[in-house]
PDB file of C-alpha atoms in Angstrom:
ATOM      1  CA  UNK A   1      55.106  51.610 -21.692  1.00  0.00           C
ATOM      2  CA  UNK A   2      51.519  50.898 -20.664  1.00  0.00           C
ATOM      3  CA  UNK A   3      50.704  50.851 -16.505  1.00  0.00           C
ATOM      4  CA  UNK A   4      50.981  47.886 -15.448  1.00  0.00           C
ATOM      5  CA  UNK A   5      48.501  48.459 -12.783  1.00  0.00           C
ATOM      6  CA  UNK A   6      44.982  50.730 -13.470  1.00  0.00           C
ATOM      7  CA  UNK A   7      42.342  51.948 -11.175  1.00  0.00           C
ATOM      8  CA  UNK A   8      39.168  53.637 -12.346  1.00  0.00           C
ATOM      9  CA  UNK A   9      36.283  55.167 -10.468  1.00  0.00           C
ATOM     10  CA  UNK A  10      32.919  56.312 -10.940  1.00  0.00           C
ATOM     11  CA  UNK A  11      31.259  57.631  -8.575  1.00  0.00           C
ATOM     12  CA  UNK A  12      27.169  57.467  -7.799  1.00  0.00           C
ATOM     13  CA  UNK A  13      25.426  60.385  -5.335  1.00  0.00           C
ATOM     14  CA  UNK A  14      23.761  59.640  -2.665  1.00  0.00           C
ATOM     15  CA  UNK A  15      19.755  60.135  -3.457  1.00  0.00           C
ATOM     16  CA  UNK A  16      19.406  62.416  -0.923  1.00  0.00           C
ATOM     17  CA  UNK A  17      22.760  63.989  -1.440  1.00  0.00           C
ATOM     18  CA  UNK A  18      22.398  67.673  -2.028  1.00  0.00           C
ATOM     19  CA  UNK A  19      24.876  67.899  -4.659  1.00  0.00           C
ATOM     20  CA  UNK A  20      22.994  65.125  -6.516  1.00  0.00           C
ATOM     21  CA  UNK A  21      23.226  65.685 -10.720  1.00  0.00           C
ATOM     22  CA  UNK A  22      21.025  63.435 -10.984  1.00  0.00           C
ATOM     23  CA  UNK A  23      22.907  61.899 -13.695  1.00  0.00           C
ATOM     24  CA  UNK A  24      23.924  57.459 -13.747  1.00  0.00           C
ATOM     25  CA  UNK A  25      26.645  56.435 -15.712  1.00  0.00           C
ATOM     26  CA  UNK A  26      26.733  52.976 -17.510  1.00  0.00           C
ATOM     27  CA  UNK A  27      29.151  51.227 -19.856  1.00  0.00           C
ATOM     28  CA  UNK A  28      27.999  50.761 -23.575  1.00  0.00           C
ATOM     29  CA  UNK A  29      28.223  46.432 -23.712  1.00  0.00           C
ATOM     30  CA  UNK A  30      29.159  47.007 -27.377  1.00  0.00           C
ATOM     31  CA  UNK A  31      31.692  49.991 -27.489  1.00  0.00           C
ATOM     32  CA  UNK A  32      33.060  49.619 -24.298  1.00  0.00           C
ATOM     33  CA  UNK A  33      32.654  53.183 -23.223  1.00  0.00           C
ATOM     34  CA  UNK A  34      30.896  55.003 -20.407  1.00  0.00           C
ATOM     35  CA  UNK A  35      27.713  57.369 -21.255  1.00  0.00           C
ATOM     36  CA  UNK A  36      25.006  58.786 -18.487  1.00  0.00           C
ATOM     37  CA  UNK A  37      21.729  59.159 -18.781  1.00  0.00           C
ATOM     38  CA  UNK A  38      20.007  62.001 -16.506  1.00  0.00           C
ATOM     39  CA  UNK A  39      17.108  61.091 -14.760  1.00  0.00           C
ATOM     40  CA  UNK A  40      13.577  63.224 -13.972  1.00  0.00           C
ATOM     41  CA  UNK A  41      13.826  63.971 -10.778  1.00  0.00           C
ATOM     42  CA  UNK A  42      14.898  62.829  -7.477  1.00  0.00           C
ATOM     43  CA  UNK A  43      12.496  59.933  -7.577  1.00  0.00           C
ATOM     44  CA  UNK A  44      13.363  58.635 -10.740  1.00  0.00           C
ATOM     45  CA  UNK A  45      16.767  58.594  -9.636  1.00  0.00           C
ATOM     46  CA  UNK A  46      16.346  56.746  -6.584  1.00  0.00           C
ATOM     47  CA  UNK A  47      14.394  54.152  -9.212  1.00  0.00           C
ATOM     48  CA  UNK A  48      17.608  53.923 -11.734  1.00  0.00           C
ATOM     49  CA  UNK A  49      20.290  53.794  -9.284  1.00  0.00           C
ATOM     50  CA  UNK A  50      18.681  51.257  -7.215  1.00  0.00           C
ATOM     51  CA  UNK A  51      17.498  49.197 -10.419  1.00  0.00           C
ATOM     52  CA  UNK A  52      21.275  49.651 -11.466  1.00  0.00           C
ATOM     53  CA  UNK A  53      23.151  48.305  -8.389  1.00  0.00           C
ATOM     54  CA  UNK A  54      20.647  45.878  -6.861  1.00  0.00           C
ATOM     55  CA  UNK A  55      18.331  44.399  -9.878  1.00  0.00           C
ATOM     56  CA  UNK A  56      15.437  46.245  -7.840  1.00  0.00           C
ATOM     57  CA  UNK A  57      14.665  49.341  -6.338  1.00  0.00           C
ATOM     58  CA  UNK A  58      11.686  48.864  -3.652  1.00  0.00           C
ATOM     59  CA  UNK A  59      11.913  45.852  -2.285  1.00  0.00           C
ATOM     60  CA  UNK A  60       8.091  46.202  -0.762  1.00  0.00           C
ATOM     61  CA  UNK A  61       7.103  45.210  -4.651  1.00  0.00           C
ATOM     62  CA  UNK A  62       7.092  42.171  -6.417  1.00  0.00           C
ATOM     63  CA  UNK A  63      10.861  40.956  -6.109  1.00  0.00           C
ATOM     64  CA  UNK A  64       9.964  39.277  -9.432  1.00  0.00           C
ATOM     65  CA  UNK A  65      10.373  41.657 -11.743  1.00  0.00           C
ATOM     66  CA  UNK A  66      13.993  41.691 -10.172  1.00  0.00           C
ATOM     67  CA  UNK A  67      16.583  42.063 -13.021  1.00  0.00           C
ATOM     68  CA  UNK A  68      20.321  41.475 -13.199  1.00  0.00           C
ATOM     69  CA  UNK A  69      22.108  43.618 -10.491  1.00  0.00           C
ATOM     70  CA  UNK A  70      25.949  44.563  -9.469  1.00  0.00           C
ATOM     71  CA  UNK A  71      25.836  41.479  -6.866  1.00  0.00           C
ATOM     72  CA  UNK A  72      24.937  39.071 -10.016  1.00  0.00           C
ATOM     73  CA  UNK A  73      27.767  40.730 -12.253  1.00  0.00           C
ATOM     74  CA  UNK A  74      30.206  40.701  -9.606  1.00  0.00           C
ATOM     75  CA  UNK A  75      29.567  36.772  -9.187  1.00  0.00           C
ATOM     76  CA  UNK A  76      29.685  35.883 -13.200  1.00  0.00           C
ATOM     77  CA  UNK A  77      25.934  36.337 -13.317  1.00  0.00           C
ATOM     78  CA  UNK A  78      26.105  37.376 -16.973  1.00  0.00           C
ATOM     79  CA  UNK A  79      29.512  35.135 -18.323  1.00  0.00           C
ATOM     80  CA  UNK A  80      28.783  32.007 -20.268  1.00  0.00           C
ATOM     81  CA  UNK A  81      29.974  28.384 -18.755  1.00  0.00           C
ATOM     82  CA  UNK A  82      32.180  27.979 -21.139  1.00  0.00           C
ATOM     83  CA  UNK A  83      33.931  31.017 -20.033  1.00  0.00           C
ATOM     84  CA  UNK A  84      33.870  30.457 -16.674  1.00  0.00           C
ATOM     85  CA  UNK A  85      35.219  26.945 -17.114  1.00  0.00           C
ATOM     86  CA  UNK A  86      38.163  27.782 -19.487  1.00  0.00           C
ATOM     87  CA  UNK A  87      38.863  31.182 -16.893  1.00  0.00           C
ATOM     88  CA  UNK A  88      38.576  28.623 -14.117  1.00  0.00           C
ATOM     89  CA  UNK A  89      36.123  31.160 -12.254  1.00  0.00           C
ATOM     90  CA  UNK A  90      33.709  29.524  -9.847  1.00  0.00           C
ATOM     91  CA  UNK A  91      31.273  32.004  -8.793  1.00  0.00           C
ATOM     92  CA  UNK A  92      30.976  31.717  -4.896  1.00  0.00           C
ATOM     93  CA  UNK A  93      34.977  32.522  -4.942  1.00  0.00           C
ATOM     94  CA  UNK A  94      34.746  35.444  -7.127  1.00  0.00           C
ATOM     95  CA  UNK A  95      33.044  38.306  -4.889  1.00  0.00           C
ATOM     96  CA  UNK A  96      34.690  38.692  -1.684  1.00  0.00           C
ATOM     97  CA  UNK A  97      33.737  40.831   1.523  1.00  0.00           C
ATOM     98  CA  UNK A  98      36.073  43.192   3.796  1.00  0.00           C
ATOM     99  CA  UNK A  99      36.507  40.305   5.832  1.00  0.00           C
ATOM    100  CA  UNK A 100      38.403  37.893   3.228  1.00  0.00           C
ATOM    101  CA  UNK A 101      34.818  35.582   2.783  1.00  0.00           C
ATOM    102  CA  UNK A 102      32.938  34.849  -0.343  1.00  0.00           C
ATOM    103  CA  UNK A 103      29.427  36.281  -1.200  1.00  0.00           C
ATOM    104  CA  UNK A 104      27.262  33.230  -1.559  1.00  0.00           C
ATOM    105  CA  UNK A 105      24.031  32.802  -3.257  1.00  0.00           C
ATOM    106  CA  UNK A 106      22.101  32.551   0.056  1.00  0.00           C
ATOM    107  CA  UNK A 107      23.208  35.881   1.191  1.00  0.00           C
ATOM    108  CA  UNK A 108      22.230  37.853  -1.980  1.00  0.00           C
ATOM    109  CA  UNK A 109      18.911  39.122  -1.335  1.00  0.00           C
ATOM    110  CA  UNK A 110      19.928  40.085   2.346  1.00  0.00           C
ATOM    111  CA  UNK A 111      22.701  41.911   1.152  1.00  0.00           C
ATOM    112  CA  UNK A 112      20.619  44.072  -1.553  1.00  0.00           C
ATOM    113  CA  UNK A 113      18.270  44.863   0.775  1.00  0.00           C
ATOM    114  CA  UNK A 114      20.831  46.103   3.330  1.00  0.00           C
ATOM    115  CA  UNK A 115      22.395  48.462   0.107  1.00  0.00           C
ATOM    116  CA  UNK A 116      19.338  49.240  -0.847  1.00  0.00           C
ATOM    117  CA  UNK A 117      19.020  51.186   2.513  1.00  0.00           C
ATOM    118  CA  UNK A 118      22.309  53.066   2.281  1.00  0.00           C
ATOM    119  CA  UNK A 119      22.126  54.534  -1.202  1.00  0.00           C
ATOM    120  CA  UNK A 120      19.599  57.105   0.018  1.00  0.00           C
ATOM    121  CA  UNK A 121      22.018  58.774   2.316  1.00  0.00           C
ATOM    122  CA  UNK A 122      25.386  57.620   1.153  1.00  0.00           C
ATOM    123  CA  UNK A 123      27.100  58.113  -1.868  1.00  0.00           C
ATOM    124  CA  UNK A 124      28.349  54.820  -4.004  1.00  0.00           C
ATOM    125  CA  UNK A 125      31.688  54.078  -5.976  1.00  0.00           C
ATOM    126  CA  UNK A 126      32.433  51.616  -8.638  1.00  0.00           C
ATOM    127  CA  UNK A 127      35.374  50.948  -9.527  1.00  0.00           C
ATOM    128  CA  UNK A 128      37.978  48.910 -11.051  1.00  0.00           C
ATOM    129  CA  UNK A 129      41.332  47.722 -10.226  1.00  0.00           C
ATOM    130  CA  UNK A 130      43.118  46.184 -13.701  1.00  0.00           C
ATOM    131  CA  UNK A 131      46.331  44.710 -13.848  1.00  0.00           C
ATOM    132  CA  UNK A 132      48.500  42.466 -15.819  1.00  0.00           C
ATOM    133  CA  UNK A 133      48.176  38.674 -15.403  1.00  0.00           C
ATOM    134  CA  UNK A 134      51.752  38.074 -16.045  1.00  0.00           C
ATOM    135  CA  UNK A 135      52.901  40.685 -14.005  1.00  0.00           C
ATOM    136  CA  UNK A 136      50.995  39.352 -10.955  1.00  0.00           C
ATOM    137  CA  UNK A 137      51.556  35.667 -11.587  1.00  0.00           C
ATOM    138  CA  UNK A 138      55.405  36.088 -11.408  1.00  0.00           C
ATOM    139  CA  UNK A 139      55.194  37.718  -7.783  1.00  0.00           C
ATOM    140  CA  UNK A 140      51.720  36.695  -5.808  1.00  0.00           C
ATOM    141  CA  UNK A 141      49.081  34.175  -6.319  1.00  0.00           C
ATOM    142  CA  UNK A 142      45.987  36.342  -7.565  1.00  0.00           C
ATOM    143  CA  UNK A 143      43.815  34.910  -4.897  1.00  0.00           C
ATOM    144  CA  UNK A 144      46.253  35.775  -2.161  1.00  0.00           C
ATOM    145  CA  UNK A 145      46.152  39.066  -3.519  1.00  0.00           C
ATOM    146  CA  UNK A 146      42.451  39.497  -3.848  1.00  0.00           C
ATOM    147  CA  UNK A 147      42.197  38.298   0.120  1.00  0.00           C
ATOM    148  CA  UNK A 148      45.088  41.374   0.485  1.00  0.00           C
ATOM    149  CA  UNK A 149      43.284  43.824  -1.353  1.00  0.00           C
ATOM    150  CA  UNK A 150      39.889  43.176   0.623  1.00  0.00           C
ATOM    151  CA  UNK A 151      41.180  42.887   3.832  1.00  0.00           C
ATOM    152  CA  UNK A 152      44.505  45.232   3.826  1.00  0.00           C
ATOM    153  CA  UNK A 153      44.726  47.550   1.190  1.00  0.00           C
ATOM    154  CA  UNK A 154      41.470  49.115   0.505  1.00  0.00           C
ATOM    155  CA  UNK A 155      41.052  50.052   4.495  1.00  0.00           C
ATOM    156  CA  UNK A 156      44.643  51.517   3.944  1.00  0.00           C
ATOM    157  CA  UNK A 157      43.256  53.427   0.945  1.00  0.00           C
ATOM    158  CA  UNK A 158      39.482  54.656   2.501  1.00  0.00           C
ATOM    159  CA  UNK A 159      41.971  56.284   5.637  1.00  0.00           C
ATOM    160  CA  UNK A 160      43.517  58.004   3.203  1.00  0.00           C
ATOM    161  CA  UNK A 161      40.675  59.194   1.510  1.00  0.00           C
ATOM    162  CA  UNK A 162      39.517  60.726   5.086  1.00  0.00           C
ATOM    163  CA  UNK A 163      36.822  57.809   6.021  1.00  0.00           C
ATOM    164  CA  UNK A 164      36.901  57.242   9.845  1.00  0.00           C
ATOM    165  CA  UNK A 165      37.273  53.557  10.953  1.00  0.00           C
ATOM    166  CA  UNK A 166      36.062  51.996   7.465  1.00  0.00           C
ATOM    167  CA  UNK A 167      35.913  48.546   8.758  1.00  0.00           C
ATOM    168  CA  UNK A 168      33.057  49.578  10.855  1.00  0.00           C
ATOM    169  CA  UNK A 169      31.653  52.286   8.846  1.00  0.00           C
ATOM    170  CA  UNK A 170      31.844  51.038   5.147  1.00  0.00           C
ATOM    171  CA  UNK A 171      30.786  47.814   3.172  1.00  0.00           C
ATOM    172  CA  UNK A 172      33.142  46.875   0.324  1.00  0.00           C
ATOM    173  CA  UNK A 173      32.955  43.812  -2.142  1.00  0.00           C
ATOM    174  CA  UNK A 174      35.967  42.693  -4.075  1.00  0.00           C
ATOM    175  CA  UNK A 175      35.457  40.593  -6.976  1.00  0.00           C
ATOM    176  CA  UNK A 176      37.991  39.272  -9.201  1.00  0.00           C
ATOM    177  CA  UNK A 177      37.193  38.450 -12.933  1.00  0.00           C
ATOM    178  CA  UNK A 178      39.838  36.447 -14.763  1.00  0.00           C
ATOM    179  CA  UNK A 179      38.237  35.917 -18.406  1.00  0.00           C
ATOM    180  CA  UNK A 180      40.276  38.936 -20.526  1.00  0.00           C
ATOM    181  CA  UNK A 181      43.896  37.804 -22.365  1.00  0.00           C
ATOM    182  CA  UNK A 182      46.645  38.412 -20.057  1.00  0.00           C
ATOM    183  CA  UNK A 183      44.500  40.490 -17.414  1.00  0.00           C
ATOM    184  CA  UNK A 184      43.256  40.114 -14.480  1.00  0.00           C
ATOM    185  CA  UNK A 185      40.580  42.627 -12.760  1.00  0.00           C
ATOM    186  CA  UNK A 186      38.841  43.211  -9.591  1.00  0.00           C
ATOM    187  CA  UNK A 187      35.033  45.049  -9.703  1.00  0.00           C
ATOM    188  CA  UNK A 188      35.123  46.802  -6.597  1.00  0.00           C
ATOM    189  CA  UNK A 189      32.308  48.791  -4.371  1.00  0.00           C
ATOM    190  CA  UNK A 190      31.939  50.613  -1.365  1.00  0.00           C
ATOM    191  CA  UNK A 191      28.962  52.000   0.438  1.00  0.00           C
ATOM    192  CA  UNK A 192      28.882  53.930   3.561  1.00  0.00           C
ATOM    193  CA  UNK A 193      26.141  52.687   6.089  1.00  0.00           C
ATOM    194  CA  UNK A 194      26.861  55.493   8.613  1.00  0.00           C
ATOM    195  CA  UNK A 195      28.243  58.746   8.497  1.00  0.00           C
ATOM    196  CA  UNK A 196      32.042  58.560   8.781  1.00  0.00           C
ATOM    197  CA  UNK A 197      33.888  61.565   6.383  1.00  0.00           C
ATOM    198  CA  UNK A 198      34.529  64.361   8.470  1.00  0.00           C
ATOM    199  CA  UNK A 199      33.858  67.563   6.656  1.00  0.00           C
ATOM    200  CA  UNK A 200      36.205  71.022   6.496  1.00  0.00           C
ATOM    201  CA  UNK A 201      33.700  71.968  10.170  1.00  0.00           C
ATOM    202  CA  UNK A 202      35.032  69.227  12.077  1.00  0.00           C
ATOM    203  CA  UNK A 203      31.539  67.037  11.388  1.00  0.00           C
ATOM    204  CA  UNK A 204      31.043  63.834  10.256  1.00  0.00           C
ATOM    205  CA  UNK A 205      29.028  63.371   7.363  1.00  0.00           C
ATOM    206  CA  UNK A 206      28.093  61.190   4.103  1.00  0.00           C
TER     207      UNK A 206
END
């Protein structure tokens, strides 16, 4: 019997991270399936990530040239109206924050600035939590458990993981997409904006 519940990661380094591969990994739109593509050097990494995750990488250029980012995706930037109609997804209730609110549009460019800052030093997950719609329906309302799994679970889970105090350590979005047959899936990330993993020497680190 298929899981009724999936979580997948992918983790991004840090662009000053010394283990850095220097490699990004993207999903193929068409085939559905993840490939990397390994960047120059250090520099050109810090260009691709950044262009990746925020739509732009320096934000001292012209914020023009901006393109779609991980904060537009995660708020049905790139899903028709139709779709978001028949899924009943409004997109200032789809990406939520560690403290149970919505992302809204004026908070955007603010927010990808702030990210912006932290990938140099800290690494970045994306990931994705996948379960059944009928198997959630029948025992929580998905919204409750969005609200649950951005404000109680994934602090639960970065403890485990050996973060120190994640709530004041780590940013973390939640969003929940809705437009798959009998699914329902959150798009989640979390960033580090100060040291708080305590290494094998007793220090804290990225």
């Amino acid at each position: 019997m298929d899981s009724k519940v999936v979580f997948i990661t992918h983790p991004y380094y840090a662009v000053n991270n010394p283990d850095n591969n220097l490699r990004i990994y993207k999903k193929n739109r068409k085939t559905d399936k993840w490939y990397y593509i390994k960047c120059k050097d250090r520099e050109d990494y810090s260009k691709k990530l950044k262009q990746y995750i925020l739509g732009f990488y320096d934000y001292s250029r012209d914020e023009s040239k901006s393109h779609s980012s991980m904060f537009g995706y995660y708020m049905g930037e790139k899903k028709s109206d139709d779709i978001m109609i028949q899924n009943k997804m409004r997109r200032e209730e789809m990406a939520m924050l560690k403290d149970g609110t919505f992302i809204k549009d004026d908070m955007v460019e603010d927010m990808k600035k702030e990210w912006s800052n932290y990938l140099d030093n800290s690494n970045t997950q994306l990931a994705v939590l996948s379960l059944y719609q009928d198997y959630v329906d029948e025992n929580i309302n998905i919204k409750d458990l969005q609200k649950e799994v951005a404000t109680s679970l994934l602090p639960k889970l970065f403890n485990y993981c050996g973060y120190e105090n994640p709530k004041e350590n780590l940013e973390w979005i939640v969003s929940l997409h809705s437009d798959r047959e009998n699914n329902y899936h959150f798009h989640i990330a979390w960033v580090e904006k100060n040291k708080s993993y305590r290494y094998a020497n007793n220090k804290l680190g990225f």
